[in-house]
Structures are given as C-alpha cells and as structure tokens.
Amino acid sequence: MRVVDFSFSASFAVLILVLNVVEVCNGSETSRFVRNVEKTVDMPLDSDVFALPPGYNAPQQVHITQGDHEGKAVIVSWVTPNEAGSNKVLYWSEKSKLKKQAFGKVYTYKFYNYTSGYIHHCTISNLKYNTKYFYEVGIGYSPRTFWFVTPPEVGLDVPYTFGLIGDLGQSFDSNITLTHYEQNPHKGKAVLFVGDLSYADNYPFHDNVRWDTWGRFTERSTAYQPWIWTAGNHEIDFVPEIGETEPFKPYTNRYHVPYKASESTAPFWYSIKRGPSYIIVLASYSAYGKYTPQYKWLEMEFPKVNRSETPWLIVLMHSPWYNSYNYHYMEGETMRVMYESWFVKYKVDVVFAGHVHAYERSQRISNIAYNIVNGRCVPVKDQSAPVYITIGDGGNLEGLATNMTEPQPSYSVYREASFGHAIFDIKNRTHAYFSWNRNHDGYAVEADSLWFFNRHWYPVDELSSSEQK
C-alpha cells in the first residue's frame, strides 16, 4: 500500500495559495479578454452620422464647453456653411420663458486648399448653477435648438459624474464608443476628453473636411454636454512642406476654451473648477521645460487649489507618463521628470491621458527619489501620488495598441487592448467610483473598476482597503 505524505501535500498547497495571493496583491493583470482583432475602418462620408442638418445655412458641428473658471458660463460653438449669418445665441432656463441673448464672434481659416465655413464662438455668462438651459443658434435662417445643464455650485460634498473619452476619430469603432457612452446608464454630465479629435492629419494634405465630418459626428453629444478639451498630437497639423507652419491652426479656430480665466497665456494649458473638482489641463506638445510659459503657469497654479473648496484634483494630458505598451513607450518621460514632484506635493488624485490606443490603470506610484548618487530611478508605491489611467481607446483609424511590454510592470494594475470609455463618478469629498467599459460588452458592464479615496480627505490605499472587497 502506498503511503501519502499529507503534511507535504498540505504544505505544498498552502505554498501555491500563498504565491497566488502574492500575485493578486501585486495587482498586475493583463486582461485575458479575447476579441476579434479586425482592421479599424473609417465610416464613409455618406454615413448618416455625418449628415448635414436640413435648411439653408443651418448651423452644424454644434458643441459646448465650460466658459469660465467657476462653471457659470458656457462657450457655444457652431459652423454655418454658406454665409456668416447671425452670431446671436438665444437662451432661456427650463423654468422661464424669458429668452435672453448673447453675441459671439465669427472666424474663418484656410489650410492648404481648404477654406473653412464660418466658425462661431459665443460665451453665455452669469448662468445659474444646476439649471437646465435651452439655446438656439442659426437665428434668421434655419435655427436649431439644443440644451445643457450647468454644474452644481463648487463645493465639498457635491456629487458629479464625468465621462472619459480619448483618441476618438471617426471610424465604425468610434461610433460604437460614442454610442456606448451615450447608452451607459451612468454616463457623465460632462466629458473629459484627453486629446486626438478628428485625425484629419491622417489623410492626404491633412484633409480638413474631416474636421467638419468629425464635428457633425460628435454633435449628438457635444451640443448637449460640455466636453473639456485637451490637445493631442493629431491636433498639431504642422505641415511646412505644403506651407502650413502655424501649429494647431484648425484646432484653435474650432475649439475654444476658457484659458484666460485661469491666467494661462495659451489655450493648450488651463484649469477649471466644476462641482467638487479642480481640473488642470496640460499640453504634452507645447514647451514645458523650466521657465517656459506652461511651466511658470503650472508652478503658480497648483498653490491656488483649495481642497476645502474643490476636494478632487484631476489632471488631463495626452501623452501618458506611465505606459507599459510598446506604443509611445517613454514618450511622456521628460514631462514627468519636470512635473511629477509637484503632482506628489499637491496630492493629485488621478491623471487621465490618451495617446496609447488601449486601456491601462496604475497603482499610486512616483519616481521622484532619484539623484545622481542614490541611483533610485524606478517607480515605487506612493500614497501621495496619483493613479495614472490611460484611456486612449476611443476607436480611431490607427487601431488598437496590442503590443505590450513584458513582464508587466508591478505598478500596472490592469491593462487591456480594447476600445471603450470610462466614467468617473464623484460621490462626496472622500469617495469616487471609477469604471471602464469596453465596447464589446453590454452598456452597463464594467470591465475594470475602482473606488477612489481622496488624497486630501481620505488618503488610504485603495488596493489594500477592505472597502474594495
């Protein structure tokens, strides 16, 4: 009869269990979700999502964004194709029939062999918080009416929900992403957009017709809730070989932001307050070294953040600082070296970036201990540091970033090469709920999620807390 050493078997089983627990505690997971990897294809120009609105000189490409620092103003933008028409906006609150009016300015630009339509930007100011407003553009020809809801007053325990989209483009996958976001039962009241809009520069001579189609495609969301814009590399449009030497020309003409309200000197870096959040937008493709305008602005900006007024500190940028994909690997490193110590000092809660066409979430980490003597130049866990989330998975023509670095870095909690969007739902001063939704799932399915604990009001480790279990 064979004698089995149960003590050894039990010990071995315990060892395997411990190793598995250690692996889980390490937190690194590369998703095993399997999808059909198909070529990403742009929607044809006769797709219904690009359709022109009916009527002569009907306003199109309507979009809104926050128009001041506090959240009591909205910039309304639209394009008229045939003539400038009226620059007037009529607006009224849901509970009032009294229509007020505001007047904007009209812009046009030329890019190589393309001439834009008439681009209108009008700021509506002195709005009431937490109020639904209707607004009408295209007065006198073919008017169109839309609506938006202003944010709640800036405050400590004010709940507010953001959607997160990046690197969208105008492919069939882009349309799925936008539809998926719109149908999400928990969708945001505003969208934090982390850069790369139309991808017009992927076409011969940076075909600016693709800026028009993208504006019409996204209008179904951008006309009704503010998108907070971040400039990406596909907005640069610097093409000296065809005589286009002014960077960001189409983007800056079409998408205005309230940068002067935060004393910024350029529209590529700025800040806003919205409900319980202080949002800082940075420019990965503008100068950010010491003594540059962006550097000096950010140096003065962080001390202005009052966590007793806006408890959640969010940073948007395009190029991620921490990225374990082989695509755009280390491209954000020089900016990280310049600014990361400030992120830790001021306890940024979360950083959202795009650029890499996939999803990734990090632990709270920093890499600021290095000096020429100690040689400590690796990321380490740091509970004063932000979580870094890459959300450049909107669905553009360039396709998914499927090639990952191996082994997966310990700081990388979850990564997956799928298209999708995310939701950041702030509950109060201490808690916020984050969820990432891949396009292949149902509208309410969360592929990855995390309860965020505020760095100022509740600075405990999310990944080790019993609240996550």
Short mmCIF file of C-alpha atoms in Angstrom, two decimals:
data_model
loop_
_atom_site.label_atom_id
_atom_site.label_comp_id
_atom_site.label_asym_id
_atom_site.label_seq_id
_atom_site.Cartn_x
_atom_site.Cartn_y
_atom_site.Cartn_z
CA MET A 1 0.00 0.00 0.00
CA ARG A 2 1.26 3.49 -0.96
CA VAL A 3 1.74 5.95 1.89
CA VAL A 4 0.93 9.59 1.03
CA ASP A 5 2.73 12.33 2.92
CA PHE A 6 -0.29 14.54 3.62
CA SER A 7 1.84 17.06 5.52
CA PHE A 8 3.94 17.69 2.41
CA SER A 9 0.87 17.87 0.17
CA ALA A 10 -0.82 20.30 2.51
CA SER A 11 2.30 22.42 2.77
CA PHE A 12 2.65 22.47 -1.00
CA ALA A 13 -1.00 23.51 -1.41
CA VAL A 14 -0.54 26.30 1.12
CA LEU A 15 2.58 27.46 -0.73
CA ILE A 16 0.69 27.59 -4.03
CA LEU A 17 -2.13 29.50 -2.33
CA VAL A 18 0.32 31.99 -0.82
CA LEU A 19 2.02 32.53 -4.17
CA ASN A 20 -1.34 33.12 -5.79
CA VAL A 21 -2.27 35.61 -3.08
CA VAL A 22 1.05 37.40 -3.54
CA GLU A 23 0.38 37.64 -7.26
CA VAL A 24 -3.07 39.10 -6.65
CA CYS A 25 -1.74 41.57 -4.07
CA ASN A 26 0.85 42.66 -6.58
CA GLY A 27 -2.11 43.82 -8.59
CA SER A 28 -0.68 43.36 -12.09
CA GLU A 29 -3.19 41.94 -14.53
CA THR A 30 -3.13 41.77 -18.29
CA SER A 31 -6.67 41.09 -19.40
CA ARG A 32 -7.35 37.72 -20.96
CA PHE A 33 -10.40 39.04 -22.73
CA VAL A 34 -10.32 37.75 -26.31
CA ARG A 35 -11.83 39.79 -29.14
CA ASN A 36 -11.82 39.55 -32.91
CA VAL A 37 -8.98 41.82 -33.94
CA GLU A 38 -10.23 43.37 -37.15
CA LYS A 39 -8.94 46.27 -39.17
CA THR A 40 -10.31 49.59 -37.96
CA VAL A 41 -12.20 51.23 -40.83
CA ASP A 42 -13.40 54.81 -41.16
CA MET A 43 -17.08 55.41 -41.77
CA PRO A 44 -17.77 56.52 -45.37
CA LEU A 45 -18.52 60.18 -45.90
CA ASP A 46 -22.14 59.43 -46.83
CA SER A 47 -22.81 57.84 -43.41
CA ASP A 48 -25.83 59.20 -41.61
CA VAL A 49 -23.68 60.33 -38.67
CA PHE A 50 -22.07 62.91 -40.98
CA ALA A 51 -25.35 64.17 -42.47
CA LEU A 52 -25.85 67.90 -42.91
CA PRO A 53 -28.77 69.40 -40.98
CA PRO A 54 -31.63 70.49 -43.26
CA GLY A 55 -32.19 74.09 -44.27
CA TYR A 56 -30.20 76.88 -45.83
CA ASN A 57 -27.11 77.83 -43.80
CA ALA A 58 -28.22 75.57 -40.97
CA PRO A 59 -25.75 75.59 -38.05
CA GLN A 60 -23.73 72.40 -37.77
CA GLN A 61 -20.91 70.95 -35.65
CA VAL A 62 -22.52 72.45 -32.55
CA HIS A 63 -20.50 71.95 -29.39
CA ILE A 64 -20.20 73.45 -25.93
CA THR A 65 -17.55 73.66 -23.26
CA GLN A 66 -17.17 75.45 -19.96
CA GLY A 67 -16.80 79.19 -20.49
CA ASP A 68 -15.27 80.43 -17.23
CA HIS A 69 -13.31 79.16 -14.24
CA GLU A 70 -16.23 78.55 -11.87
CA GLY A 71 -18.81 76.81 -14.07
CA LYS A 72 -21.33 79.64 -14.54
CA ALA A 73 -20.57 80.23 -18.23
CA VAL A 74 -20.69 78.14 -21.40
CA ILE A 75 -18.95 78.63 -24.74
CA VAL A 76 -21.35 77.73 -27.55
CA SER A 77 -19.68 76.99 -30.90
CA TRP A 78 -21.11 76.17 -34.31
CA VAL A 79 -20.36 76.43 -38.04
CA THR A 80 -22.50 77.94 -40.78
CA PRO A 81 -21.54 76.70 -44.26
CA ASN A 82 -22.93 79.27 -46.70
CA GLU A 83 -22.55 82.64 -45.03
CA ALA A 84 -21.75 84.01 -41.60
CA GLY A 85 -25.37 84.61 -40.69
CA SER A 86 -26.31 85.68 -37.19
CA ASN A 87 -23.78 85.49 -34.36
CA LYS A 88 -26.62 85.62 -31.83
CA VAL A 89 -27.49 82.91 -29.32
CA LEU A 90 -30.91 82.90 -27.69
CA TYR A 91 -31.06 81.06 -24.37
CA TRP A 92 -33.55 80.51 -21.58
CA SER A 93 -33.87 78.37 -18.49
CA GLU A 94 -36.23 75.42 -18.34
CA LYS A 95 -38.37 77.22 -15.76
CA SER A 96 -38.56 80.52 -17.62
CA LYS A 97 -39.98 81.62 -20.95
CA LEU A 98 -37.89 84.78 -20.95
CA LYS A 99 -35.35 84.47 -23.74
CA LYS A 100 -32.03 86.22 -23.29
CA GLN A 101 -29.44 86.79 -25.96
CA ALA A 102 -25.67 86.74 -26.26
CA PHE A 103 -23.45 87.62 -29.21
CA GLY A 104 -20.30 85.88 -30.31
CA LYS A 105 -17.53 86.27 -32.87
CA VAL A 106 -17.03 84.62 -36.25
CA TYR A 107 -13.79 83.09 -37.50
CA THR A 108 -12.60 81.53 -40.73
CA TYR A 109 -9.28 79.99 -41.72
CA LYS A 110 -7.56 78.46 -44.74
CA PHE A 111 -5.49 75.31 -44.69
CA TYR A 112 -3.70 74.42 -47.92
CA ASN A 113 -6.53 74.05 -50.47
CA TYR A 114 -9.33 74.11 -47.88
CA THR A 115 -11.37 77.10 -46.67
CA SER A 116 -13.43 76.67 -43.54
CA GLY A 117 -17.04 77.58 -43.05
CA TYR A 118 -17.98 80.39 -40.69
CA ILE A 119 -16.99 79.29 -37.18
CA HIS A 120 -18.96 80.95 -34.38
CA HIS A 121 -17.99 81.13 -30.72
CA CYS A 122 -20.29 82.77 -28.18
CA THR A 123 -19.87 82.83 -24.40
CA ILE A 124 -23.05 82.78 -22.32
CA SER A 125 -22.25 84.15 -18.86
CA ASN A 126 -23.87 84.60 -15.46
CA LEU A 127 -25.80 81.36 -15.59
CA LYS A 128 -27.37 79.76 -12.54
CA TYR A 129 -25.84 76.61 -11.12
CA ASN A 130 -27.55 73.25 -11.53
CA THR A 131 -30.05 74.58 -14.07
CA LYS A 132 -31.23 73.27 -17.41
CA TYR A 133 -30.98 75.81 -20.23
CA PHE A 134 -32.17 75.70 -23.81
CA TYR A 135 -30.29 77.58 -26.52
CA GLU A 136 -30.96 78.42 -30.14
CA VAL A 137 -28.42 79.12 -32.90
CA GLY A 138 -28.80 79.94 -36.59
CA ILE A 139 -31.18 82.81 -35.97
CA GLY A 140 -32.80 84.17 -39.15
CA TYR A 141 -32.18 81.19 -41.45
CA SER A 142 -32.56 77.63 -40.21
CA PRO A 143 -32.49 77.83 -36.41
CA ARG A 144 -31.71 74.79 -34.29
CA THR A 145 -32.37 74.33 -30.57
CA PHE A 146 -30.32 72.36 -28.05
CA TRP A 147 -29.97 72.24 -24.25
CA PHE A 148 -27.43 71.77 -21.47
CA VAL A 149 -27.36 71.58 -17.67
CA THR A 150 -24.99 73.76 -15.66
CA PRO A 151 -22.94 72.11 -12.91
CA PRO A 152 -23.76 72.40 -9.22
CA GLU A 153 -22.10 75.12 -7.25
CA VAL A 154 -18.48 74.43 -6.39
CA GLY A 155 -18.41 72.63 -3.06
CA LEU A 156 -17.06 69.87 -0.83
CA ASP A 157 -19.70 67.15 -0.91
CA VAL A 158 -21.30 67.89 -4.25
CA PRO A 159 -21.71 64.74 -6.38
CA TYR A 160 -20.74 64.98 -10.04
CA THR A 161 -20.09 62.47 -12.81
CA PHE A 162 -17.63 62.75 -15.71
CA GLY A 163 -17.37 60.68 -18.85
CA LEU A 164 -13.90 59.96 -20.21
CA ILE A 165 -13.05 59.52 -23.88
CA GLY A 166 -9.79 59.83 -25.78
CA ASP A 167 -8.35 59.37 -29.28
CA LEU A 168 -11.80 59.11 -30.82
CA GLY A 169 -11.50 59.60 -34.59
CA GLN A 170 -14.38 58.75 -36.91
CA SER A 171 -14.26 55.03 -37.60
CA PHE A 172 -17.00 52.45 -37.11
CA ASP A 173 -15.35 51.71 -33.74
CA SER A 174 -15.51 55.42 -32.89
CA ASN A 175 -19.23 55.33 -33.47
CA ILE A 176 -19.57 52.30 -31.20
CA THR A 177 -17.60 54.08 -28.47
CA LEU A 178 -19.75 57.20 -28.62
CA THR A 179 -22.97 55.16 -28.74
CA HIS A 180 -21.74 53.01 -25.86
CA TYR A 181 -21.05 56.12 -23.80
CA GLU A 182 -24.43 57.68 -24.66
CA GLN A 183 -26.28 54.49 -23.69
CA ASN A 184 -24.38 53.98 -20.45
CA PRO A 185 -26.96 54.37 -17.67
CA HIS A 186 -24.28 56.04 -15.56
CA LYS A 187 -22.94 58.37 -18.24
CA GLY A 188 -21.38 61.64 -17.22
CA LYS A 189 -22.76 65.15 -17.12
CA ALA A 190 -19.63 66.39 -18.88
CA VAL A 191 -16.85 64.66 -20.82
CA LEU A 192 -13.16 64.93 -20.03
CA PHE A 193 -11.59 64.48 -23.46
CA VAL A 194 -7.89 63.65 -23.39
CA GLY A 195 -6.93 64.62 -26.94
CA ASP A 196 -6.82 63.48 -30.59
CA LEU A 197 -10.15 64.50 -32.07
CA SER A 198 -10.70 64.13 -35.82
CA TYR A 199 -7.45 62.52 -37.07
CA ALA A 200 -7.73 64.76 -40.14
CA ASP A 201 -3.94 64.73 -40.34
CA ASN A 202 -4.07 61.03 -41.30
CA TYR A 203 -5.49 61.99 -44.69
CA PRO A 204 -3.65 63.46 -47.70
CA PHE A 205 -2.74 67.12 -47.09
CA HIS A 206 -4.40 66.94 -43.64
CA ASP A 207 -7.83 66.98 -45.28
CA ASN A 208 -9.76 69.49 -43.18
CA VAL A 209 -13.09 68.20 -44.50
CA ARG A 210 -12.50 65.53 -41.87
CA TRP A 211 -12.64 68.21 -39.17
CA ASP A 212 -16.14 69.07 -40.44
CA THR A 213 -17.32 65.46 -40.51
CA TRP A 214 -15.97 64.83 -37.02
CA GLY A 215 -17.79 67.90 -35.70
CA ARG A 216 -21.07 66.67 -37.18
CA PHE A 217 -20.47 63.13 -35.91
CA THR A 218 -19.90 64.19 -32.28
CA GLU A 219 -22.60 66.88 -32.20
CA ARG A 220 -25.12 64.44 -30.77
CA SER A 221 -23.14 64.60 -27.51
CA THR A 222 -21.07 67.78 -27.67
CA ALA A 223 -24.11 70.01 -28.25
CA TYR A 224 -25.75 68.82 -25.04
CA GLN A 225 -22.98 68.40 -22.51
CA PRO A 226 -19.66 70.22 -22.26
CA TRP A 227 -16.57 68.42 -23.46
CA ILE A 228 -13.43 69.62 -21.69
CA TRP A 229 -10.79 69.70 -24.42
CA THR A 230 -7.17 68.54 -24.30
CA ALA A 231 -4.89 68.99 -27.32
CA GLY A 232 -3.18 65.86 -28.64
CA ASN A 233 -0.52 65.24 -31.26
CA HIS A 234 -3.13 64.87 -34.02
CA GLU A 235 -4.18 68.46 -33.38
CA ILE A 236 -0.73 69.88 -34.22
CA ASP A 237 -1.27 69.99 -38.01
CA PHE A 238 2.23 71.35 -38.69
CA VAL A 239 2.96 70.69 -42.37
CA PRO A 240 5.69 73.02 -43.68
CA GLU A 241 6.03 71.04 -46.93
CA ILE A 242 2.63 72.35 -48.01
CA GLY A 243 3.13 75.78 -46.46
CA GLU A 244 1.28 75.16 -43.17
CA THR A 245 3.64 76.40 -40.49
CA GLU A 246 1.16 77.50 -37.81
CA PRO A 247 0.73 74.61 -35.35
CA PHE A 248 -2.77 73.74 -34.10
CA LYS A 249 -4.48 76.06 -36.61
CA PRO A 250 -7.67 74.00 -37.23
CA TYR A 251 -7.99 73.04 -33.57
CA THR A 252 -7.62 76.55 -32.14
CA ASN A 253 -10.05 78.01 -34.66
CA ARG A 254 -12.69 75.39 -33.99
CA TYR A 255 -12.37 74.58 -30.29
CA HIS A 256 -12.19 77.48 -27.88
CA VAL A 257 -11.51 77.00 -24.17
CA PRO A 258 -11.59 79.46 -21.23
CA TYR A 259 -7.82 79.56 -20.77
CA LYS A 260 -7.60 83.25 -19.87
CA ALA A 261 -9.89 82.66 -16.86
CA SER A 262 -7.05 80.72 -15.20
CA GLU A 263 -4.43 83.26 -16.27
CA SER A 264 -2.96 80.94 -18.88
CA THR A 265 -1.32 82.53 -21.90
CA ALA A 266 -2.30 79.80 -24.38
CA PRO A 267 -5.35 77.57 -24.94
CA PHE A 268 -3.36 74.36 -24.56
CA TRP A 269 -2.96 74.51 -20.78
CA TYR A 270 -5.63 75.86 -18.43
CA SER A 271 -7.78 74.96 -15.45
CA ILE A 272 -11.44 74.96 -14.45
CA LYS A 273 -13.49 74.21 -11.37
CA ARG A 274 -16.52 72.01 -11.88
CA GLY A 275 -18.62 70.94 -8.91
CA PRO A 276 -16.30 69.18 -6.44
CA SER A 277 -13.34 69.03 -8.82
CA TYR A 278 -10.40 71.17 -9.83
CA ILE A 279 -9.30 70.15 -13.32
CA ILE A 280 -5.90 71.04 -14.73
CA VAL A 281 -5.34 70.51 -18.46
CA LEU A 282 -1.73 70.23 -19.61
CA ALA A 283 -0.15 70.35 -23.06
CA SER A 284 2.11 67.44 -23.98
CA TYR A 285 3.08 69.14 -27.27
CA SER A 286 3.81 72.65 -26.10
CA ALA A 287 7.06 73.65 -24.39
CA TYR A 288 7.05 72.54 -20.75
CA GLY A 289 10.66 72.89 -19.64
CA LYS A 290 11.81 75.16 -16.87
CA TYR A 291 10.99 78.85 -17.39
CA THR A 292 8.60 78.14 -20.28
CA PRO A 293 5.12 79.71 -20.09
CA GLN A 294 3.47 76.38 -19.29
CA TYR A 295 5.97 75.62 -16.53
CA LYS A 296 5.60 79.05 -14.93
CA TRP A 297 1.81 78.82 -15.13
CA LEU A 298 1.65 75.37 -13.51
CA GLU A 299 4.09 76.46 -10.80
CA MET A 300 1.64 79.23 -9.86
CA GLU A 301 -1.48 77.14 -10.46
CA PHE A 302 -1.05 74.28 -8.00
CA PRO A 303 -0.91 76.52 -4.89
CA LYS A 304 -4.28 78.01 -5.92
CA VAL A 305 -6.08 74.70 -5.44
CA ASN A 306 -8.15 74.80 -2.24
CA ARG A 307 -9.05 71.23 -1.29
CA SER A 308 -11.56 72.55 1.23
CA GLU A 309 -13.46 74.00 -1.71
CA THR A 310 -12.71 71.55 -4.54
CA PRO A 311 -11.60 68.30 -2.87
CA TRP A 312 -10.85 66.37 -6.08
CA LEU A 313 -7.74 67.33 -8.07
CA ILE A 314 -7.73 65.90 -11.61
CA VAL A 315 -5.09 66.36 -14.31
CA LEU A 316 -5.64 65.78 -18.04
CA MET A 317 -2.87 65.35 -20.59
CA HIS A 318 -2.42 63.49 -23.84
CA SER A 319 0.84 61.57 -23.59
CA PRO A 320 0.91 59.22 -20.55
CA TRP A 321 3.80 59.28 -18.11
CA TYR A 322 3.40 55.64 -17.13
CA ASN A 323 2.75 53.28 -20.03
CA SER A 324 3.57 49.58 -20.34
CA TYR A 325 2.73 49.28 -24.02
CA ASN A 326 5.45 49.33 -26.69
CA TYR A 327 3.49 52.07 -28.47
CA HIS A 328 4.67 55.55 -27.48
CA TYR A 329 6.76 53.95 -24.75
CA MET A 330 8.51 56.58 -22.55
CA GLU A 331 7.28 59.50 -24.70
CA GLY A 332 5.93 61.25 -21.61
CA GLU A 333 9.13 60.80 -19.63
CA THR A 334 10.61 64.27 -20.00
CA MET A 335 7.39 65.94 -18.87
CA ARG A 336 7.18 63.51 -15.95
CA VAL A 337 10.68 64.50 -14.84
CA MET A 338 9.69 68.17 -14.90
CA TYR A 339 6.35 67.99 -13.08
CA GLU A 340 5.92 64.75 -11.14
CA SER A 341 7.24 66.11 -7.84
CA TRP A 342 4.50 68.78 -7.96
CA PHE A 343 1.86 66.09 -8.52
CA VAL A 344 3.04 64.33 -5.37
CA LYS A 345 3.46 67.50 -3.32
CA TYR A 346 -0.06 68.69 -4.10
CA LYS A 347 -1.57 65.18 -3.93
CA VAL A 348 -3.21 64.92 -7.32
CA ASP A 349 -5.95 62.28 -7.12
CA VAL A 350 -5.88 60.97 -10.69
CA VAL A 351 -4.23 61.68 -14.04
CA PHE A 352 -6.07 60.79 -17.25
CA ALA A 353 -4.13 60.51 -20.52
CA GLY A 354 -4.64 59.15 -24.03
CA HIS A 355 -2.22 58.66 -26.95
CA VAL A 356 -1.80 54.89 -26.43
CA HIS A 357 -4.79 53.20 -28.08
CA ALA A 358 -5.64 50.90 -25.23
CA TYR A 359 -6.61 50.99 -21.56
CA GLU A 360 -4.34 50.87 -18.52
CA ARG A 361 -4.64 51.69 -14.80
CA SER A 362 -1.70 52.07 -12.42
CA GLN A 363 -1.16 51.92 -8.71
CA ARG A 364 -0.37 55.12 -6.82
CA ILE A 365 3.28 55.49 -7.75
CA SER A 366 6.02 58.06 -8.07
CA ASN A 367 9.55 58.11 -9.40
CA ILE A 368 10.97 61.21 -7.75
CA ALA A 369 13.59 59.77 -5.39
CA TYR A 370 16.41 59.67 -7.95
CA ASN A 371 19.53 61.74 -7.61
CA ILE A 372 22.92 61.24 -9.18
CA VAL A 373 24.21 59.49 -6.04
CA ASN A 374 21.48 57.08 -4.96
CA GLY A 375 20.56 55.70 -8.39
CA ARG A 376 16.94 55.17 -7.30
CA CYS A 377 15.21 55.58 -10.65
CA VAL A 378 12.33 53.12 -10.52
CA PRO A 379 8.66 53.75 -9.71
CA VAL A 380 7.66 52.97 -6.13
CA LYS A 381 4.32 52.92 -4.35
CA ASP A 382 3.48 56.36 -3.02
CA GLN A 383 0.16 57.15 -1.37
CA SER A 384 0.63 60.87 -2.06
CA ALA A 385 0.88 60.20 -5.79
CA PRO A 386 -1.95 59.98 -8.31
CA VAL A 387 -3.37 56.95 -10.03
CA TYR A 388 -2.46 57.11 -13.74
CA ILE A 389 -5.11 55.98 -16.21
CA THR A 390 -4.62 55.69 -19.96
CA ILE A 391 -7.90 55.96 -21.85
CA GLY A 392 -6.75 56.45 -25.46
CA ASP A 393 -9.11 53.74 -26.66
CA GLY A 394 -11.79 55.74 -28.47
CA GLY A 395 -11.63 53.78 -31.72
CA ASN A 396 -9.70 55.73 -34.34
CA LEU A 397 -8.40 54.58 -37.73
CA GLU A 398 -4.95 53.68 -36.41
CA GLY A 399 -6.38 50.74 -34.46
CA LEU A 400 -5.54 49.19 -31.11
CA ALA A 401 -2.17 49.09 -29.36
CA THR A 402 -1.84 45.35 -28.85
CA ASN A 403 1.91 45.05 -28.27
CA MET A 404 2.67 45.22 -24.54
CA THR A 405 5.96 45.25 -22.66
CA GLU A 406 6.76 42.06 -20.80
CA PRO A 407 6.83 41.35 -17.99
CA GLN A 408 4.04 43.65 -16.95
CA PRO A 409 5.46 46.27 -14.55
CA SER A 410 4.38 45.86 -10.95
CA TYR A 411 2.93 49.39 -10.96
CA SER A 412 0.50 48.46 -13.74
CA VAL A 413 -2.66 47.15 -12.10
CA TYR A 414 -4.77 46.37 -15.18
CA ARG A 415 -4.24 46.70 -18.93
CA GLU A 416 -6.22 45.66 -21.95
CA ALA A 417 -6.13 46.38 -25.68
CA SER A 418 -9.80 47.12 -26.32
CA PHE A 419 -11.80 50.14 -27.41
CA GLY A 420 -14.03 51.75 -24.79
CA HIS A 421 -14.79 54.67 -22.49
CA ALA A 422 -14.76 55.35 -18.75
CA ILE A 423 -16.84 57.02 -16.03
CA PHE A 424 -15.52 58.93 -13.01
CA ASP A 425 -18.37 59.35 -10.54
CA ILE A 426 -17.55 61.63 -7.60
CA LYS A 427 -19.79 60.83 -4.64
CA ASN A 428 -18.51 63.25 -1.97
CA ARG A 429 -15.26 64.67 -0.62
CA THR A 430 -13.83 61.25 0.22
CA HIS A 431 -15.09 58.75 -2.36
CA ALA A 432 -15.37 58.47 -6.14
CA TYR A 433 -16.17 55.45 -8.26
CA PHE A 434 -14.28 54.77 -11.48
CA SER A 435 -15.35 52.25 -14.11
CA TRP A 436 -14.05 51.33 -17.55
CA ASN A 437 -16.42 49.90 -20.15
CA ARG A 438 -15.17 48.03 -23.21
CA ASN A 439 -17.16 48.32 -26.43
CA HIS A 440 -17.64 44.55 -26.73
CA ASP A 441 -19.79 44.35 -23.59
CA GLY A 442 -23.28 45.49 -22.74
CA TYR A 443 -23.87 49.13 -21.95
CA ALA A 444 -23.79 48.67 -18.16
CA VAL A 445 -20.94 46.13 -17.94
CA GLU A 446 -17.78 47.26 -16.13
CA ALA A 447 -14.59 45.57 -17.33
CA ASP A 448 -12.47 47.33 -14.68
CA SER A 449 -13.42 49.46 -11.68
CA LEU A 450 -12.01 51.03 -8.54
CA TRP A 451 -13.25 53.03 -5.58
CA PHE A 452 -11.03 56.12 -5.38
CA PHE A 453 -10.20 57.56 -1.99
CA ASN A 454 -9.44 61.25 -1.96
CA ARG A 455 -5.77 62.09 -1.28
CA HIS A 456 -6.57 65.11 0.91
CA TRP A 457 -9.64 63.91 2.83
CA TYR A 458 -9.21 60.13 2.96
CA PRO A 459 -5.64 59.18 1.97
CA VAL A 460 -5.75 55.40 2.38
CA ASP A 461 -4.60 52.74 -0.06
CA GLU A 462 -7.46 51.78 -2.39
CA LEU A 463 -5.91 48.49 -3.45
CA SER A 464 -5.46 47.15 0.08
CA SER A 465 -8.65 48.51 1.60
CA SER A 466 -11.42 46.18 2.70
CA GLU A 467 -13.88 48.56 1.01
CA GLN A 468 -12.84 47.17 -2.36
CA LYS A 469 -13.67 43.61 -1.36
#
